[in-house]
């Protein structure tokens, strides 16, 4: 690895991996075979629990054990911990406790205060990294005791930040914990550049959708191959907060902004959690419906601007190999 340095070496050692690369958790694309393939190749795959339990229809513990049957190397778990409801947080806590029982020791949290996750994971000698988009959220995560930060920039797929990766690393490097770049990396050259900027590692999502192991539809994968960064747009229609998707006729038909009532809720400090809960419940409703009939949102494809670097569907091992040899 020509890009290797003290930061990347320490990051790899702490996670027990060979390449400072995270296959990011993706709803609904993180199927067990994809997660396992990333870890087996020397990176680390991250389980998205709702994808495992609802999209892929596994009992959560059984799903983890299936992944373990495909690789003995470390895997991680993603927890979205915004305090939208007690029922939801209880479910996240159950996922975390089962994962710890199944010897998962790396967790990536997002949206809420990770202190309760940190407390339980540290008691089991695990690590917690937290998604952040700017310095003030990073400080809150550090105060909560996290071990590292996932810097989500403005060119990421899915939920995005507001800063370029270059600006974000400058804002966050002073925290003296491992910092992972999330967004905009689709190949070895861009990966190497992020390491040279000072990141300890990189999290890639969109690149891993266009792989042989990912269970996403052929239409989704082909859309990534055909898209350029100019085709990536932000929509509030999926979750209530800006999400990067590929511009399609369906996306344009639905529009990209929340309606006036939901906008009011989303911008009100007291009401925004209820608004996001509404979007979450709607997603579950649509997912359950799609089991029996076609999903009306199937052509809303999340992706980041790294699509510029993605030209073919590859095996996961080949992607990790190219990063390793950068």
CSV table of C-alpha atoms in Angstrom, one decimal:
chain,number,residue,atom,x,y,z
A,1,UNK,CA,0.0,0.0,0.0
A,2,UNK,CA,1.9,3.1,-1.2
A,3,UNK,CA,-0.5,5.3,0.7
A,4,UNK,CA,0.1,3.6,4.1
A,5,UNK,CA,1.2,5.8,7.0
A,6,UNK,CA,1.0,5.8,10.8
A,7,UNK,CA,-2.6,6.9,10.8
A,8,UNK,CA,-3.8,4.2,8.4
A,9,UNK,CA,-1.7,1.6,10.1
A,10,UNK,CA,-3.2,2.5,13.5
A,11,UNK,CA,-6.7,2.5,12.1
A,12,UNK,CA,-6.2,-1.0,10.5
A,13,UNK,CA,-4.7,-2.4,13.7
A,14,UNK,CA,-7.5,-1.1,15.9
A,15,UNK,CA,-10.2,-2.8,13.7
A,16,UNK,CA,-8.2,-5.9,12.9
A,17,UNK,CA,-8.3,-5.3,9.1
A,18,UNK,CA,-5.7,-5.1,6.3
A,19,UNK,CA,-7.0,-2.2,4.2
A,20,UNK,CA,-8.2,1.1,5.7
A,21,UNK,CA,-11.5,0.7,3.9
A,22,UNK,CA,-15.1,0.5,5.2
A,23,UNK,CA,-17.9,-0.9,3.1
A,24,UNK,CA,-20.6,1.5,4.4
A,25,UNK,CA,-24.0,0.3,5.7
A,26,UNK,CA,-26.6,1.0,3.1
A,27,UNK,CA,-30.4,0.7,3.2
A,28,UNK,CA,-31.5,-1.4,1.4
A,29,UNK,CA,-28.3,-2.6,-0.3
A,30,UNK,CA,-26.2,-4.2,2.5
A,31,UNK,CA,-27.1,-7.8,2.0
A,32,UNK,CA,-25.1,-10.4,4.0
A,33,UNK,CA,-23.0,-11.6,1.0
A,34,UNK,CA,-21.8,-8.0,0.3
A,35,UNK,CA,-20.9,-7.4,4.0
A,36,UNK,CA,-19.0,-10.7,4.2
A,37,UNK,CA,-17.2,-10.2,0.9
A,38,UNK,CA,-15.8,-6.8,2.0
A,39,UNK,CA,-14.5,-8.2,5.2
A,40,UNK,CA,-13.1,-11.3,3.6
A,41,UNK,CA,-11.2,-9.2,1.1
A,42,UNK,CA,-9.4,-7.3,3.9
A,43,UNK,CA,-11.7,-4.3,4.4
A,44,UNK,CA,-14.6,-4.3,6.9
A,45,UNK,CA,-18.2,-4.7,6.0
A,46,UNK,CA,-20.9,-3.0,8.0
A,47,UNK,CA,-24.3,-4.6,8.8
A,48,UNK,CA,-27.3,-2.3,8.3
A,49,UNK,CA,-29.8,-4.0,10.8
A,50,UNK,CA,-33.0,-3.0,9.1
A,51,UNK,CA,-31.7,-4.2,5.8
A,52,UNK,CA,-30.7,-7.5,7.3
A,53,UNK,CA,-34.0,-8.0,9.2
A,54,UNK,CA,-36.6,-6.5,6.9
A,55,UNK,CA,-35.2,-6.4,3.3
A,56,UNK,CA,-33.3,-9.7,3.5
A,57,UNK,CA,-35.8,-11.2,6.0
A,58,UNK,CA,-33.3,-12.7,8.4
A,59,UNK,CA,-33.8,-13.1,12.1
A,60,UNK,CA,-31.1,-10.6,13.2
A,61,UNK,CA,-29.0,-13.1,15.2
A,62,UNK,CA,-29.4,-15.7,12.5
A,63,UNK,CA,-28.3,-13.2,9.9
A,64,UNK,CA,-25.2,-12.3,11.8
A,65,UNK,CA,-24.3,-16.0,12.1
A,66,UNK,CA,-24.9,-16.4,8.4
A,67,UNK,CA,-22.4,-13.6,7.7
A,68,UNK,CA,-20.0,-15.3,10.1
A,69,UNK,CA,-20.3,-18.5,8.1
A,70,UNK,CA,-19.0,-16.6,5.0
A,71,UNK,CA,-16.1,-14.8,6.8
A,72,UNK,CA,-14.4,-15.1,10.1
A,73,UNK,CA,-12.9,-11.6,9.7
A,74,UNK,CA,-14.2,-8.5,11.6
A,75,UNK,CA,-17.6,-7.0,10.7
A,76,UNK,CA,-19.3,-3.9,12.1
A,77,UNK,CA,-22.8,-2.8,12.9
A,78,UNK,CA,-24.5,0.5,12.0
A,79,UNK,CA,-27.0,2.1,14.5
A,80,UNK,CA,-29.2,5.1,13.6
A,81,UNK,CA,-29.9,6.3,17.1
A,82,UNK,CA,-31.9,9.5,16.8
A,83,UNK,CA,-34.4,9.6,19.7
A,84,UNK,CA,-37.5,9.5,17.5
A,85,UNK,CA,-39.4,7.0,19.7
A,86,UNK,CA,-38.7,4.7,22.7
A,87,UNK,CA,-39.8,1.7,20.7
A,88,UNK,CA,-37.3,2.5,18.0
A,89,UNK,CA,-34.4,3.0,20.4
A,90,UNK,CA,-35.3,-0.2,22.2
A,91,UNK,CA,-35.0,-2.0,18.9
A,92,UNK,CA,-31.6,-0.4,18.2
A,93,UNK,CA,-30.5,-1.5,21.7
A,94,UNK,CA,-31.6,-5.0,21.1
A,95,UNK,CA,-29.6,-5.1,17.8
A,96,UNK,CA,-26.5,-3.8,19.6
A,97,UNK,CA,-26.8,-6.3,22.5
A,98,UNK,CA,-27.2,-9.2,20.1
A,99,UNK,CA,-24.3,-8.0,18.0
A,100,UNK,CA,-22.1,-7.8,21.1
A,101,UNK,CA,-23.2,-11.4,22.1
A,102,UNK,CA,-22.1,-12.5,18.5
A,103,UNK,CA,-18.7,-10.9,19.0
A,104,UNK,CA,-19.2,-7.8,16.9
A,105,UNK,CA,-16.8,-5.2,18.3
A,106,UNK,CA,-17.0,-2.3,15.8
A,107,UNK,CA,-20.1,0.1,15.7
A,108,UNK,CA,-20.9,3.1,13.6
A,109,UNK,CA,-23.6,5.4,15.1
A,110,UNK,CA,-25.4,8.3,13.5
A,111,UNK,CA,-27.9,11.1,14.2
A,112,UNK,CA,-28.3,10.8,18.0
A,113,UNK,CA,-26.2,11.0,21.1
A,114,UNK,CA,-24.0,7.9,21.1
A,115,UNK,CA,-23.1,8.0,24.8
A,116,UNK,CA,-25.3,5.0,25.7
A,117,UNK,CA,-23.8,3.0,22.9
A,118,UNK,CA,-20.3,3.9,23.8
A,119,UNK,CA,-20.9,2.9,27.4
A,120,UNK,CA,-22.1,-0.6,26.5
A,121,UNK,CA,-19.6,-1.2,23.7
A,122,UNK,CA,-16.6,0.0,25.7
A,123,UNK,CA,-17.6,-2.4,28.5
A,124,UNK,CA,-17.2,-5.2,25.9
A,125,UNK,CA,-13.8,-3.7,24.7
A,126,UNK,CA,-15.3,-2.6,21.4
A,127,UNK,CA,-15.0,0.6,19.4
A,128,UNK,CA,-17.6,3.2,18.4
A,129,UNK,CA,-17.2,5.7,15.5
A,130,UNK,CA,-19.9,8.3,14.9
A,131,UNK,CA,-21.1,10.0,11.7
A,132,UNK,CA,-20.6,13.8,11.7
A,133,UNK,CA,-20.9,16.5,9.2
A,134,UNK,CA,-19.3,19.4,11.0
A,135,UNK,CA,-17.2,20.4,14.0
A,136,UNK,CA,-20.0,21.1,16.5
A,137,UNK,CA,-21.4,17.5,16.0
A,138,UNK,CA,-17.9,16.1,16.2
A,139,UNK,CA,-17.4,17.8,19.5
A,140,UNK,CA,-20.6,16.3,20.9
A,141,UNK,CA,-19.6,12.9,19.8
A,142,UNK,CA,-16.1,13.3,21.3
A,143,UNK,CA,-17.7,14.4,24.6
A,144,UNK,CA,-19.8,11.2,24.4
A,145,UNK,CA,-16.6,9.2,24.3
A,146,UNK,CA,-16.5,7.9,20.7
A,147,UNK,CA,-13.3,6.4,19.4
A,148,UNK,CA,-13.4,7.9,15.9
A,149,UNK,CA,-15.3,10.0,13.5
A,150,UNK,CA,-16.9,9.3,10.1
A,151,UNK,CA,-16.7,12.6,8.3
A,152,UNK,CA,-19.7,12.7,5.9
A,153,UNK,CA,-19.1,15.2,3.2
A,154,UNK,CA,-21.4,17.0,0.7
A,155,UNK,CA,-20.7,14.6,-2.2
A,156,UNK,CA,-21.7,11.4,-0.3
A,157,UNK,CA,-24.5,9.2,-1.3
A,158,UNK,CA,-27.6,8.8,1.0
A,159,UNK,CA,-27.6,11.3,3.8
A,160,UNK,CA,-25.0,13.9,3.0
A,161,UNK,CA,-23.1,16.7,4.7
A,162,UNK,CA,-22.5,20.3,3.6
A,163,UNK,CA,-18.8,20.5,3.4
A,164,UNK,CA,-16.2,19.4,0.8
A,165,UNK,CA,-13.9,16.6,2.1
A,166,UNK,CA,-11.0,19.0,2.0
A,167,UNK,CA,-12.8,21.5,4.3
A,168,UNK,CA,-14.1,18.8,6.5
A,169,UNK,CA,-10.7,17.2,7.3
A,170,UNK,CA,-9.4,20.7,8.2
A,171,UNK,CA,-12.3,21.2,10.6
A,172,UNK,CA,-12.0,17.8,12.3
A,173,UNK,CA,-8.3,16.9,12.3
A,174,UNK,CA,-7.8,18.7,15.7
A,175,UNK,CA,-9.8,16.0,17.6
A,176,UNK,CA,-6.9,13.6,17.6
A,177,UNK,CA,-9.0,10.5,16.9
A,178,UNK,CA,-9.2,8.5,13.6
A,179,UNK,CA,-11.1,10.3,11.0
A,180,UNK,CA,-12.7,8.4,8.1
A,181,UNK,CA,-13.7,10.1,4.8
A,182,UNK,CA,-17.3,9.2,3.7
A,183,UNK,CA,-18.3,10.5,0.3
A,184,UNK,CA,-17.0,10.9,-3.2
A,185,UNK,CA,-14.6,8.0,-3.4
A,186,UNK,CA,-15.2,5.5,-6.2
A,187,UNK,CA,-11.7,4.3,-7.0
A,188,UNK,CA,-8.0,4.1,-6.0
A,189,UNK,CA,-6.8,7.5,-7.1
A,190,UNK,CA,-9.5,9.3,-5.1
A,191,UNK,CA,-8.9,7.0,-2.2
A,192,UNK,CA,-5.2,7.8,-2.2
A,193,UNK,CA,-5.9,11.5,-2.3
A,194,UNK,CA,-8.2,11.3,0.8
A,195,UNK,CA,-5.4,9.6,2.7
A,196,UNK,CA,-2.9,12.2,1.6
A,197,UNK,CA,-5.3,14.9,2.9
A,198,UNK,CA,-5.0,13.3,6.4
A,199,UNK,CA,-7.9,10.9,6.7
A,200,UNK,CA,-7.1,7.6,8.5
A,201,UNK,CA,-9.4,5.6,6.2
A,202,UNK,CA,-12.3,5.8,3.7
A,203,UNK,CA,-15.9,4.6,3.8
A,204,UNK,CA,-17.3,3.7,0.4
A,205,UNK,CA,-20.9,3.0,-0.4
A,206,UNK,CA,-21.9,3.6,-4.0
A,207,UNK,CA,-18.9,1.8,-5.4
A,208,UNK,CA,-20.0,-1.4,-3.5
A,209,UNK,CA,-23.5,-1.3,-4.9
A,210,UNK,CA,-22.1,-1.9,-8.4
A,211,UNK,CA,-20.6,-5.2,-7.4
A,212,UNK,CA,-21.4,-8.8,-8.2
A,213,UNK,CA,-22.1,-9.6,-4.5
A,214,UNK,CA,-24.6,-6.8,-4.0
A,215,UNK,CA,-28.2,-7.9,-4.3
A,216,UNK,CA,-29.4,-4.5,-5.7
A,217,UNK,CA,-31.3,-4.8,-8.9
A,218,UNK,CA,-29.6,-4.7,-12.3
A,219,UNK,CA,-31.5,-1.5,-13.1
A,220,UNK,CA,-30.0,0.1,-10.0
A,221,UNK,CA,-26.5,-1.0,-10.8
A,222,UNK,CA,-26.8,0.1,-14.4
A,223,UNK,CA,-28.1,3.5,-13.3
A,224,UNK,CA,-24.9,3.9,-11.3
A,225,UNK,CA,-22.7,3.0,-14.3
A,226,UNK,CA,-24.6,5.4,-16.6
A,227,UNK,CA,-24.8,8.3,-14.2
A,228,UNK,CA,-22.4,11.2,-13.8
A,229,UNK,CA,-22.0,13.5,-10.8
A,230,UNK,CA,-24.3,16.0,-12.6
A,231,UNK,CA,-27.1,13.4,-12.3
A,232,UNK,CA,-26.9,13.3,-8.5
A,233,UNK,CA,-29.5,15.5,-6.8
A,234,UNK,CA,-30.8,16.0,-3.3
A,235,UNK,CA,-34.3,15.1,-2.2
A,236,UNK,CA,-36.1,15.5,1.1
A,237,UNK,CA,-38.9,13.2,0.0
A,238,UNK,CA,-37.4,10.0,1.4
A,239,UNK,CA,-36.4,10.7,5.0
A,240,UNK,CA,-37.2,14.4,5.6
A,241,UNK,CA,-33.5,15.4,5.4
A,242,UNK,CA,-31.5,15.8,2.2
A,243,UNK,CA,-30.5,12.5,0.6
A,244,UNK,CA,-28.4,12.1,-2.6
A,245,UNK,CA,-30.1,10.1,-5.3
A,246,UNK,CA,-29.8,9.6,-9.0
A,247,UNK,CA,-32.1,11.9,-11.0
A,248,UNK,CA,-34.8,9.7,-12.7
A,249,UNK,CA,-38.2,10.5,-14.2
A,250,UNK,CA,-39.8,9.2,-11.0
A,251,UNK,CA,-37.7,11.4,-8.8
A,252,UNK,CA,-38.5,14.4,-10.9
A,253,UNK,CA,-42.2,13.5,-10.9
A,254,UNK,CA,-42.3,13.3,-7.1
A,255,UNK,CA,-40.3,16.5,-6.6
A,256,UNK,CA,-37.3,17.0,-4.4
A,257,UNK,CA,-38.6,19.1,-1.5
A,258,UNK,CA,-40.9,18.2,1.4
A,259,UNK,CA,-44.3,19.7,1.4
A,260,UNK,CA,-45.0,23.0,3.3
A,261,UNK,CA,-46.4,21.3,6.4
A,262,UNK,CA,-43.6,18.8,6.7
A,263,UNK,CA,-41.1,21.5,6.0
A,264,UNK,CA,-42.4,23.4,9.0
A,265,UNK,CA,-42.1,20.3,11.2
A,266,UNK,CA,-38.6,19.4,10.0
A,267,UNK,CA,-37.3,22.9,10.7
A,268,UNK,CA,-38.8,23.1,14.2
A,269,UNK,CA,-36.5,21.9,16.9
A,270,UNK,CA,-39.4,20.4,18.9
A,271,UNK,CA,-41.2,18.8,16.0
A,272,UNK,CA,-38.5,17.5,13.7
A,273,UNK,CA,-38.1,14.2,15.5
A,274,UNK,CA,-41.8,13.5,15.0
A,275,UNK,CA,-41.5,14.3,11.3
A,276,UNK,CA,-38.6,12.0,10.9
A,277,UNK,CA,-40.5,9.3,12.7
A,278,UNK,CA,-43.3,9.7,10.2
A,279,UNK,CA,-40.9,9.2,7.3
A,280,UNK,CA,-39.4,6.1,9.0
A,281,UNK,CA,-42.8,4.6,9.5
A,282,UNK,CA,-43.8,5.3,5.9
A,283,UNK,CA,-40.6,3.6,4.7
A,284,UNK,CA,-41.5,0.5,6.8
A,285,UNK,CA,-45.0,0.6,5.4
A,286,UNK,CA,-43.8,0.8,1.8
A,287,UNK,CA,-41.3,-1.9,2.4
A,288,UNK,CA,-43.9,-4.3,3.7
A,289,UNK,CA,-46.2,-3.5,0.8
A,290,UNK,CA,-43.4,-4.1,-1.7
A,291,UNK,CA,-43.1,-7.7,-0.4
A,292,UNK,CA,-46.6,-8.4,-1.9
A,293,UNK,CA,-46.6,-6.0,-4.9
A,294,UNK,CA,-44.0,-3.8,-6.7
A,295,UNK,CA,-42.5,-1.0,-4.7
A,296,UNK,CA,-43.6,2.4,-6.0
A,297,UNK,CA,-40.3,3.9,-4.9
A,298,UNK,CA,-38.0,1.3,-6.5
A,299,UNK,CA,-36.6,3.8,-9.0
A,300,UNK,CA,-35.4,6.2,-6.3
A,301,UNK,CA,-31.8,5.1,-6.2
A,302,UNK,CA,-29.4,6.5,-3.6
A,303,UNK,CA,-25.9,7.3,-4.9
A,304,UNK,CA,-23.1,9.7,-4.4
A,305,UNK,CA,-21.0,11.7,-6.8
A,306,UNK,CA,-18.4,9.0,-6.8
A,307,UNK,CA,-20.4,7.6,-9.8
A,308,UNK,CA,-17.9,9.5,-12.0
A,309,UNK,CA,-15.3,6.8,-11.1
A,310,UNK,CA,-17.6,3.8,-11.5
A,311,UNK,CA,-17.6,2.2,-14.9
A,312,UNK,CA,-18.1,-1.5,-14.5
A,313,UNK,CA,-19.6,-4.0,-12.1
A,314,UNK,CA,-16.8,-5.8,-10.3
A,315,UNK,CA,-16.3,-8.4,-7.6
A,316,UNK,CA,-15.8,-6.9,-4.1
A,317,UNK,CA,-12.4,-8.5,-3.8
A,318,UNK,CA,-11.2,-6.7,-7.0
A,319,UNK,CA,-12.3,-3.3,-5.7
A,320,UNK,CA,-10.4,-3.9,-2.4
A,321,UNK,CA,-7.4,-5.2,-4.3
A,322,UNK,CA,-7.2,-2.1,-6.4
A,323,UNK,CA,-7.4,0.1,-3.3
A,324,UNK,CA,-4.7,-2.0,-1.6
A,325,UNK,CA,-2.4,-1.5,-4.6
A,326,UNK,CA,-3.1,2.2,-5.0
